[in-house]
Short mmCIF file of C-alpha atoms in Angstrom, two decimals:
data_model
loop_
_atom_site.label_atom_id
_atom_site.label_comp_id
_atom_site.label_asym_id
_atom_site.label_seq_id
_atom_site.Cartn_x
_atom_site.Cartn_y
_atom_site.Cartn_z
CA MET A 285 -42.65 -2.95 4.45
CA LYS A 286 -40.83 -0.28 2.44
CA SER A 287 -41.23 3.22 3.81
CA ARG A 288 -42.42 4.45 0.40
CA ASN A 289 -45.21 1.96 0.49
CA LEU A 290 -46.08 2.85 4.00
CA ALA A 291 -46.23 6.54 3.11
CA THR A 292 -48.52 5.76 0.15
CA ILE A 293 -50.73 3.61 2.41
CA SER A 294 -50.98 6.31 5.01
CA LEU A 295 -52.20 8.76 2.33
CA ALA A 296 -54.60 6.24 0.95
CA VAL A 297 -56.01 5.59 4.49
CA MET A 298 -56.60 9.35 4.94
CA ALA A 299 -58.30 9.64 1.50
CA CYS A 300 -60.50 6.65 1.98
CA GLY A 301 -61.46 7.71 5.49
CA PHE A 302 -62.44 11.15 4.35
CA LEU A 303 -64.57 9.89 1.50
CA LEU A 304 -66.20 7.31 3.79
CA THR A 305 -67.22 10.00 6.26
CA LEU A 306 -68.83 11.98 3.58
CA PHE A 307 -71.51 9.28 3.20
CA LEU A 308 -72.05 8.54 6.85
CA PRO A 309 -74.83 10.34 8.86
CA ASP A 310 -73.58 13.27 10.75
CA ASN A 311 -72.96 12.67 14.45
CA LEU A 312 -70.14 13.70 16.81
CA ALA A 313 -67.81 10.86 15.96
CA VAL A 314 -68.30 11.15 12.14
CA VAL A 315 -67.65 14.96 12.22
CA LEU A 316 -64.56 14.43 14.32
CA LEU A 317 -63.17 11.77 12.06
CA ARG A 318 -64.13 13.72 8.94
CA GLY A 319 -62.12 16.71 10.26
CA GLY A 320 -59.19 14.44 11.22
CA PHE A 321 -59.14 12.65 7.91
CA GLU A 322 -59.51 15.78 5.94
CA ALA A 323 -56.60 17.44 7.66
CA GLY A 324 -54.44 14.25 7.40
CA LEU A 325 -55.25 14.05 3.69
CA VAL A 326 -54.16 17.67 3.12
CA GLY A 327 -50.95 17.18 5.37
CA GLY A 328 -50.10 13.92 3.52
CA ILE A 329 -50.61 15.52 0.03
CA ALA A 330 -48.68 18.61 1.02
CA ASP A 331 -45.78 16.61 2.38
CA TRP A 332 -45.84 14.23 -0.63
CA PHE A 333 -45.66 17.24 -2.83
CA ALA A 334 -42.72 18.68 -0.89
CA VAL A 335 -40.80 15.43 -0.93
CA THR A 336 -41.39 14.65 -4.58
CA ALA A 337 -40.55 18.31 -5.55
CA LEU A 338 -36.96 17.64 -4.19
CA PHE A 339 -36.30 14.93 -6.83
CA ARG A 340 -38.62 15.55 -9.73
CA HIS A 341 -41.77 17.43 -11.05
CA PRO A 342 -44.92 16.09 -9.15
CA LEU A 343 -47.13 14.21 -11.56
CA GLY A 344 -44.70 15.26 -14.30
CA LEU A 345 -46.12 18.89 -14.30
CA PRO A 346 -43.41 21.57 -14.65
CA ILE A 347 -44.52 23.29 -11.53
CA PRO A 348 -42.16 26.28 -10.61
CA HIS A 349 -39.70 25.49 -7.74
CA THR A 350 -39.93 21.68 -8.13
CA SER A 351 -37.37 19.10 -9.23
CA LEU A 352 -34.95 21.20 -7.03
CA LEU A 353 -32.16 18.59 -6.97
CA LEU A 354 -31.73 18.45 -10.81
CA LYS A 355 -32.10 22.22 -11.17
CA ASN A 356 -29.41 22.88 -8.55
CA ARG A 357 -27.30 19.87 -9.55
CA ASP A 358 -24.07 21.82 -10.04
CA LYS A 359 -24.55 23.83 -6.97
CA ILE A 360 -25.16 20.77 -4.88
CA ILE A 361 -22.13 19.01 -6.25
CA GLN A 362 -19.96 22.04 -5.52
CA SER A 363 -21.42 22.26 -2.03
CA LEU A 364 -20.68 18.56 -1.48
CA ILE A 365 -17.12 18.92 -2.73
CA SER A 366 -16.58 22.07 -0.58
CA ALA A 367 -17.87 20.20 2.51
CA MET A 368 -15.65 17.29 1.82
CA GLU A 369 -12.50 19.39 1.15
CA ASN A 370 -12.96 21.99 3.80
CA GLU A 371 -14.89 20.19 6.68
CA LEU A 372 -15.12 16.43 6.39
CA LEU A 373 -11.73 15.56 4.96
CA ASN A 374 -9.76 18.85 5.08
CA LYS A 375 -5.99 18.78 4.78
CA GLU A 376 -5.47 19.87 8.43
CA SER A 377 -7.44 17.02 9.91
CA ILE A 378 -5.68 14.48 7.65
CA GLU A 379 -2.27 15.84 8.54
CA ASN A 380 -3.10 15.90 12.25
CA LYS A 381 -4.19 12.28 11.97
CA LEU A 382 -0.95 11.36 10.20
CA ARG A 383 1.20 13.00 12.82
CA LYS A 384 -0.31 10.74 15.53
CA ILE A 385 0.48 7.56 13.60
CA ARG A 386 3.71 5.71 14.49
CA PHE A 387 4.32 4.23 10.97
CA VAL A 388 7.47 2.24 11.61
CA SER A 389 6.04 0.72 14.79
CA LEU A 390 2.72 0.08 13.13
CA GLY A 391 4.45 -1.55 10.02
CA SER A 392 6.75 -3.60 12.34
CA GLY A 393 3.85 -4.87 14.44
CA LEU A 394 1.86 -5.95 11.39
CA LEU A 395 4.98 -7.52 9.71
CA THR A 396 5.71 -9.40 12.93
CA LYS A 397 2.32 -11.00 13.06
CA PHE A 398 2.70 -11.93 9.47
CA VAL A 399 6.13 -13.41 9.71
CA ALA A 400 5.22 -15.29 12.93
CA ARG A 401 2.96 -17.61 10.88
CA LYS A 402 4.75 -20.62 9.54
CA LYS A 403 2.60 -20.79 6.52
CA ALA A 404 3.18 -17.24 5.72
CA ARG A 405 6.95 -17.77 5.85
CA ALA A 406 6.75 -20.80 3.61
CA ASP A 407 4.55 -18.96 1.10
CA MET A 408 6.98 -15.98 1.11
CA LEU A 409 10.03 -18.28 0.59
CA GLU A 410 8.21 -20.05 -2.24
CA GLN A 411 7.45 -16.74 -3.86
CA LEU A 412 11.03 -15.59 -3.44
CA SER A 413 12.36 -18.92 -4.94
CA THR A 414 10.05 -18.60 -7.91
CA PHE A 415 11.10 -15.01 -8.40
CA VAL A 416 14.82 -15.84 -8.20
CA GLN A 417 14.39 -18.68 -10.73
CA ARG A 418 12.64 -16.41 -13.21
CA LEU A 419 15.20 -13.64 -13.01
CA PRO A 420 16.63 -13.01 -16.54
CA VAL A 421 20.33 -13.18 -15.56
CA ASP A 422 21.36 -13.04 -19.26
CA LYS A 423 19.71 -9.59 -19.52
CA ALA A 424 21.61 -8.41 -16.54
CA ILE A 425 24.99 -9.06 -17.97
CA PRO A 426 25.25 -6.02 -20.27
CA TYR A 427 24.23 -3.68 -17.39
CA LEU A 428 26.85 -5.39 -15.07
CA GLN A 429 29.54 -5.05 -17.83
CA THR A 430 28.59 -1.47 -18.34
CA ALA A 431 28.73 -0.75 -14.56
CA VAL A 432 32.13 -2.43 -14.27
CA ALA A 433 33.53 -0.63 -17.26
CA ASP A 434 32.39 2.67 -15.95
CA TYR A 435 34.01 1.86 -12.66
CA ILE A 436 37.29 0.97 -14.43
CA ARG A 437 37.29 4.10 -16.51
CA GLU A 438 36.67 6.44 -13.44
CA ALA A 439 38.86 4.48 -10.99
CA GLU A 440 42.29 5.79 -10.05
CA LEU A 441 44.01 2.52 -10.49
CA GLY A 442 47.38 4.06 -9.89
CA THR A 443 46.52 5.50 -6.49
CA ALA A 444 44.66 2.30 -5.53
CA ALA A 445 47.61 0.15 -6.60
CA ASP A 446 50.06 2.38 -4.75
CA SER A 447 48.13 1.99 -1.56
CA ILE A 448 47.78 -1.75 -1.94
CA VAL A 449 51.55 -2.07 -2.62
CA THR A 450 52.39 0.03 0.32
CA LYS A 451 50.02 -1.97 2.58
CA LEU A 452 51.51 -5.25 1.38
CA MET A 453 55.11 -4.08 2.08
CA ASN A 454 54.20 -2.78 5.49
CA ASP A 455 52.78 -6.24 6.27
CA GLY A 456 55.86 -7.94 4.92
CA LYS A 457 54.10 -9.63 2.07
CA ASP A 458 56.87 -8.71 -0.41
CA ILE A 459 59.37 -10.62 1.66
CA ALA A 460 56.94 -13.53 2.07
CA ALA A 461 56.42 -13.60 -1.73
CA LEU A 462 60.24 -13.69 -2.30
CA ASP A 463 60.52 -16.53 0.19
CA TYR A 464 57.67 -18.40 -1.57
CA ALA A 465 59.32 -17.87 -4.91
CA LEU A 466 62.77 -19.13 -3.54
CA GLU A 467 61.05 -22.20 -2.04
CA GLY A 468 59.41 -22.92 -5.45
CA ILE A 469 62.74 -22.49 -7.39
CA SER A 470 64.53 -24.59 -4.84
CA GLY A 471 61.97 -27.34 -5.33
CA TRP A 472 62.21 -27.08 -9.11
CA SER A 473 65.97 -27.03 -9.19
CA SER A 474 66.31 -30.15 -6.97
CA ARG A 475 64.47 -32.42 -9.49
CA PRO A 476 66.56 -34.82 -11.65
CA GLU A 477 65.02 -33.61 -14.80
CA THR A 478 66.10 -30.05 -13.89
CA ARG A 479 69.66 -31.25 -13.47
CA ALA A 480 69.60 -32.98 -16.84
CA MET A 481 68.10 -29.86 -18.48
CA LEU A 482 70.75 -27.55 -16.92
CA GLY A 483 73.64 -29.93 -17.98
CA LYS A 484 72.40 -30.12 -21.53
CA ILE A 485 72.02 -26.38 -21.84
CA ALA A 486 75.42 -25.79 -20.34
CA SER A 487 77.09 -28.33 -22.65
CA GLU A 488 75.47 -26.79 -25.74
CA LYS A 489 76.56 -23.35 -24.77
CA LEU A 490 80.10 -24.32 -23.94
CA ALA A 491 80.40 -25.96 -27.29
CA GLU A 492 79.44 -22.59 -28.89
CA VAL A 493 82.39 -20.80 -27.15
CA LYS A 494 85.35 -19.99 -29.47
CA LEU A 495 88.73 -19.13 -27.76
CA GLY A 496 92.17 -19.09 -29.25
CA GLY A 497 95.71 -19.60 -27.83
CA LEU A 498 96.39 -21.22 -24.51
CA LYS A 499 93.07 -20.12 -23.08
CA GLY A 500 91.33 -21.93 -25.90
CA MET A 501 93.44 -25.10 -25.34
CA ALA A 502 92.63 -24.98 -21.58
CA PHE A 503 89.04 -24.39 -22.20
CA GLN A 504 88.80 -27.16 -24.65
CA ALA A 505 90.51 -29.47 -22.20
CA PHE A 506 88.01 -28.60 -19.54
CA VAL A 507 85.10 -29.17 -21.89
CA GLY A 508 86.49 -32.49 -22.92
CA PHE A 509 86.90 -33.44 -19.25
CA VAL A 510 83.34 -32.77 -18.18
CA ASP A 511 80.04 -34.20 -19.59
CA ALA A 512 76.50 -32.90 -19.47
CA ASP A 513 75.72 -34.87 -16.30
CA MET A 514 78.70 -33.33 -14.47
CA LEU A 515 77.76 -29.87 -15.67
CA GLY A 516 74.17 -30.36 -14.61
CA GLU A 517 75.20 -31.55 -11.18
CA MET A 518 77.57 -28.64 -10.79
CA LEU A 519 75.04 -26.07 -11.77
CA GLN A 520 72.29 -27.66 -9.63
CA GLY A 521 74.51 -27.60 -6.64
CA MET A 522 75.45 -23.82 -7.27
CA LEU A 523 71.80 -22.98 -7.74
CA GLN A 524 70.75 -24.81 -4.50
CA SER A 525 73.56 -23.09 -2.61
CA GLY A 526 72.56 -19.64 -3.87
CA ILE A 527 68.93 -20.15 -3.01
CA ARG A 528 69.95 -21.25 0.52
CA ASP A 529 72.08 -18.02 0.86
CA PHE A 530 69.28 -15.73 -0.41
CA ARG A 531 66.85 -17.31 2.21
CA GLU A 532 69.06 -16.21 5.11
CA ALA A 533 67.76 -13.03 6.74
CA ASP A 534 71.28 -11.50 7.10
CA ASN A 535 72.40 -12.10 3.51
CA PRO A 536 73.36 -8.77 1.91
CA TYR A 537 72.24 -9.89 -1.60
CA ARG A 538 68.81 -10.83 -0.16
CA GLU A 539 68.21 -7.25 0.94
CA GLN A 540 69.37 -5.88 -2.41
CA ILE A 541 66.81 -8.14 -4.22
CA ILE A 542 64.06 -7.04 -1.91
CA GLN A 543 64.83 -3.41 -2.55
CA GLU A 544 64.96 -4.02 -6.24
CA ILE A 545 61.54 -5.77 -6.02
CA ARG A 546 60.11 -2.85 -4.18
CA VAL A 547 61.45 -0.16 -6.61
CA ALA A 548 60.19 -2.18 -9.52
CA LEU A 549 56.70 -2.44 -8.04
CA PHE A 550 56.52 1.25 -7.30
CA GLN A 551 57.69 2.10 -10.81
CA LEU A 552 55.08 -0.26 -12.11
CA VAL A 553 52.12 1.19 -10.20
CA ASN A 554 53.14 4.78 -10.96
CA ASP A 555 53.62 4.19 -14.61
CA GLU A 556 50.64 6.04 -16.16
CA ALA A 557 51.26 4.58 -19.63
CA ARG A 558 51.16 1.03 -18.13
CA ILE A 559 48.07 1.85 -16.08
CA LEU A 560 46.28 3.26 -19.11
CA SER A 561 47.26 0.23 -21.13
CA LEU A 562 46.06 -2.06 -18.29
CA LYS A 563 42.66 -0.18 -18.27
CA GLU A 564 42.25 -0.47 -22.08
CA TRP A 565 43.10 -4.22 -21.83
CA ALA A 566 40.58 -4.74 -19.10
CA LEU A 567 37.88 -2.86 -20.95
CA GLU A 568 38.49 -4.74 -24.06
CA GLU A 569 38.40 -8.12 -22.31
CA LEU A 570 35.44 -7.10 -20.33
CA GLN A 571 33.28 -6.64 -23.47
CA GLY A 572 34.41 -9.96 -24.98
CA GLU A 573 32.42 -13.19 -25.22
CA ALA A 574 34.65 -14.89 -22.63
CA ALA A 575 33.83 -12.22 -20.06
CA SER A 576 30.05 -12.53 -20.80
CA ALA A 577 30.25 -16.30 -20.51
CA PHE A 578 32.16 -16.00 -17.20
CA LEU A 579 29.63 -13.53 -15.72
CA PHE A 580 26.67 -15.69 -16.95
CA LYS A 581 28.17 -18.72 -15.29
CA GLN A 582 28.88 -16.89 -12.03
CA LEU A 583 25.32 -15.48 -11.93
CA GLU A 584 23.80 -18.86 -12.64
CA ALA A 585 25.84 -20.37 -9.87
CA LEU A 586 24.78 -17.67 -7.54
CA ARG A 587 21.18 -18.16 -8.44
CA GLY A 588 21.45 -21.88 -7.86
CA LYS A 589 22.92 -21.41 -4.36
CA ALA A 590 20.17 -18.83 -3.61
CA VAL A 591 17.38 -21.12 -4.73
CA ALA A 592 18.88 -24.04 -2.85
CA MET A 593 19.15 -21.96 0.38
CA LEU A 594 15.53 -20.67 -0.05
CA GLU A 595 14.18 -24.30 -0.64
CA GLU A 596 16.16 -25.60 2.34
CA ASP A 597 14.79 -22.92 4.67
CA ARG A 598 11.31 -23.48 3.27
CA GLY A 599 11.55 -27.18 4.11
CA SER A 600 12.39 -26.20 7.72
CA GLY A 601 9.43 -23.79 8.09
CA GLY A 602 11.30 -20.65 7.38
CA ARG A 603 13.41 -20.70 10.54
CA LYS A 604 16.31 -18.84 9.11
CA LEU A 605 14.01 -16.30 7.60
CA PHE A 606 12.33 -15.71 10.96
CA ALA A 607 15.66 -15.53 12.75
CA LEU A 608 16.88 -13.01 10.22
CA TYR A 609 13.80 -10.94 10.65
CA ALA A 610 13.99 -11.18 14.40
CA LEU A 611 17.63 -10.02 14.41
CA LEU A 612 16.76 -7.04 12.12
CA ALA A 613 13.71 -6.14 14.30
CA ARG A 614 15.74 -6.20 17.51
CA ARG A 615 18.46 -4.16 15.84
CA ILE A 616 15.97 -1.50 14.60
CA SER A 617 14.30 -1.41 18.02
CA THR A 618 17.58 -0.21 19.59
CA GLU A 619 18.19 2.40 16.99
CA LYS A 620 15.90 5.09 18.51
CA GLU A 621 17.36 7.98 16.35
CA TRP A 622 17.22 5.99 13.13
CA THR A 623 13.50 5.04 13.89
CA GLU A 624 12.55 8.51 14.64
CA SER A 625 14.41 9.71 11.50
CA TRP A 626 12.42 7.35 9.33
CA GLU A 627 9.09 8.17 11.10
CA GLU A 628 9.63 11.80 10.16
CA ARG A 629 10.59 10.96 6.66
CA ILE A 630 7.53 8.80 6.10
CA ARG A 631 5.27 11.35 7.77
CA ALA A 632 6.74 14.21 5.82
CA SER A 633 6.36 12.25 2.56
CA LEU A 634 2.70 11.46 3.26
CA ILE A 635 1.97 15.02 4.40
CA ALA A 636 3.58 16.38 1.20
CA PHE A 637 1.61 13.83 -0.84
CA VAL A 638 -1.63 15.02 0.83
CA GLU A 639 -0.74 18.64 0.22
CA ALA A 640 -0.15 17.99 -3.49
CA ASN A 641 -3.14 15.69 -4.05
CA HIS A 642 -5.82 16.79 -1.69
CA TYR A 643 -7.69 18.48 -4.37
CA ARG A 644 -8.08 15.16 -6.13
CA LEU A 645 -10.80 14.19 -3.71
CA GLY A 646 -13.02 16.84 -5.03
CA VAL A 647 -12.09 16.01 -8.57
CA LEU A 648 -12.76 12.41 -8.09
CA VAL A 649 -16.25 13.09 -6.51
CA LYS A 650 -17.12 15.48 -9.32
CA GLU A 651 -16.03 13.04 -12.06
CA ASN A 652 -18.04 10.26 -10.50
CA LEU A 653 -21.08 12.39 -10.13
CA ASP A 654 -20.76 13.85 -13.66
CA GLN A 655 -20.80 10.30 -15.07
CA MET A 656 -24.26 9.72 -13.60
CA ASP A 657 -27.29 10.86 -15.55
CA ASP A 658 -30.24 12.53 -13.85
CA ASP A 659 -32.21 9.41 -13.25
CA SER A 660 -29.18 7.55 -11.78
CA LEU A 661 -28.39 10.45 -9.41
CA VAL A 662 -32.02 10.78 -8.26
CA ASN A 663 -32.29 7.04 -7.66
CA MET A 664 -29.06 6.97 -5.75
CA LEU A 665 -30.11 9.86 -3.55
CA GLU A 666 -33.63 8.42 -2.91
CA ASP A 667 -32.05 5.09 -2.04
CA LYS A 668 -29.74 6.72 0.46
CA VAL A 669 -32.12 9.34 2.03
CA GLY A 670 -35.53 8.35 0.58
CA LYS A 671 -36.48 6.22 3.60
CA ASP A 672 -36.28 9.19 6.02
CA LEU A 673 -37.97 11.50 3.52
CA GLN A 674 -40.98 9.02 3.20
CA TRP A 675 -41.36 9.12 6.93
CA ILE A 676 -41.96 12.92 6.53
CA ARG A 677 -45.03 11.96 4.44
CA VAL A 678 -46.24 9.53 7.06
CA ASN A 679 -45.73 11.97 9.90
CA GLY A 680 -47.44 14.69 7.81
CA ALA A 681 -50.61 12.55 7.44
CA VAL A 682 -50.68 11.38 11.10
CA CYS A 683 -49.95 14.94 12.38
CA GLY A 684 -52.56 16.34 9.97
CA PHE A 685 -55.14 13.80 11.27
CA VAL A 686 -54.43 14.80 14.89
CA VAL A 687 -54.48 18.61 14.16
CA GLY A 688 -57.71 18.03 12.22
CA LEU A 689 -59.32 16.44 15.29
CA VAL A 690 -58.15 19.33 17.46
CA LEU A 691 -59.48 21.97 14.99
CA THR A 692 -62.74 20.27 14.64
CA VAL A 693 -63.21 20.13 18.39
CA ILE A 694 -62.41 23.78 18.58
CA GLN A 695 -64.97 24.62 15.79
CA MET A 696 -67.59 22.67 17.60
CA ILE A 697 -66.98 24.49 20.80
#
């Protein structure tokens, strides 16, 4: 039974009891009951009036000092906001609570419980795979080109190239490059087609030489004596012999060539005009369609590998994902200073957020209450506290009945 109905019934019982005793013959019991019912009726009506006056005008009559809730609506709302901001949810209590929370440890514990579940890992990998597949890599290309172009414009290529060349020379890479080139030339010069090509070129060039006198006669005799095959074999042999000499470490010409290579390299990397020209060429090529197509192809290949890796791990229940998480968790657990630093950062950020937005609690409460009309506000409060208030009416009727009995006894005495 609802408390409101119980309160009404108690008042009705007192009223009926009082009316009934008026028609009964007077005796001790009737007099006592009449006094009790009369006092209970007065107490019930008084408490009904008091409770009703909190929310509305009793019987719809504009009696002074009734409908107190609506008359003092703004004052009550401000009191409620003040109590919430300054007592129930004041900034100091929230900040003190935040200082006691270990956010990194709490988050790590929750995340560990989540990742430990096989289904959760599979779902996470599925979502990651879907996300990677839907990434618009074509839209990322202009941003990637812009980032690379900005880097090229700002980069000190001369300094970087100088450092790289110095490092390569200190590691002996220039000598290794020369040996590699000599080995390649040696292989090329030993081919039969190379011998034929050298002989043909030499024969053609010798035929173009014009000399007079005895030298001319001797030269012409020599040219007539040798053919293209002989010239090719001679030149091939000289070239092979020269390469063998250059590949010997104590050969003086080898050291000269190495020194010339080093000088040429340093001149190249310190030539500002060439560096600027190289930058301009790189920037121009970077903005071209070929570069865009190359970047798109590389990004698509990278996406394919990432999706394949995620799907493979998903098929195995997310073992690699869990192993990666476990590795990171163990690593973080050993970094006490790093953990404390992030604890302080998170805590400071949340405290600053509370400081800046604490007033919004009151604003939110006021906005919600302002959106409610008078009837809605009264119904809400009656629903929340009406039950206890109705028991005031019941208690008033019962107490009045008891007091009435006592007073009747006193009057009879």
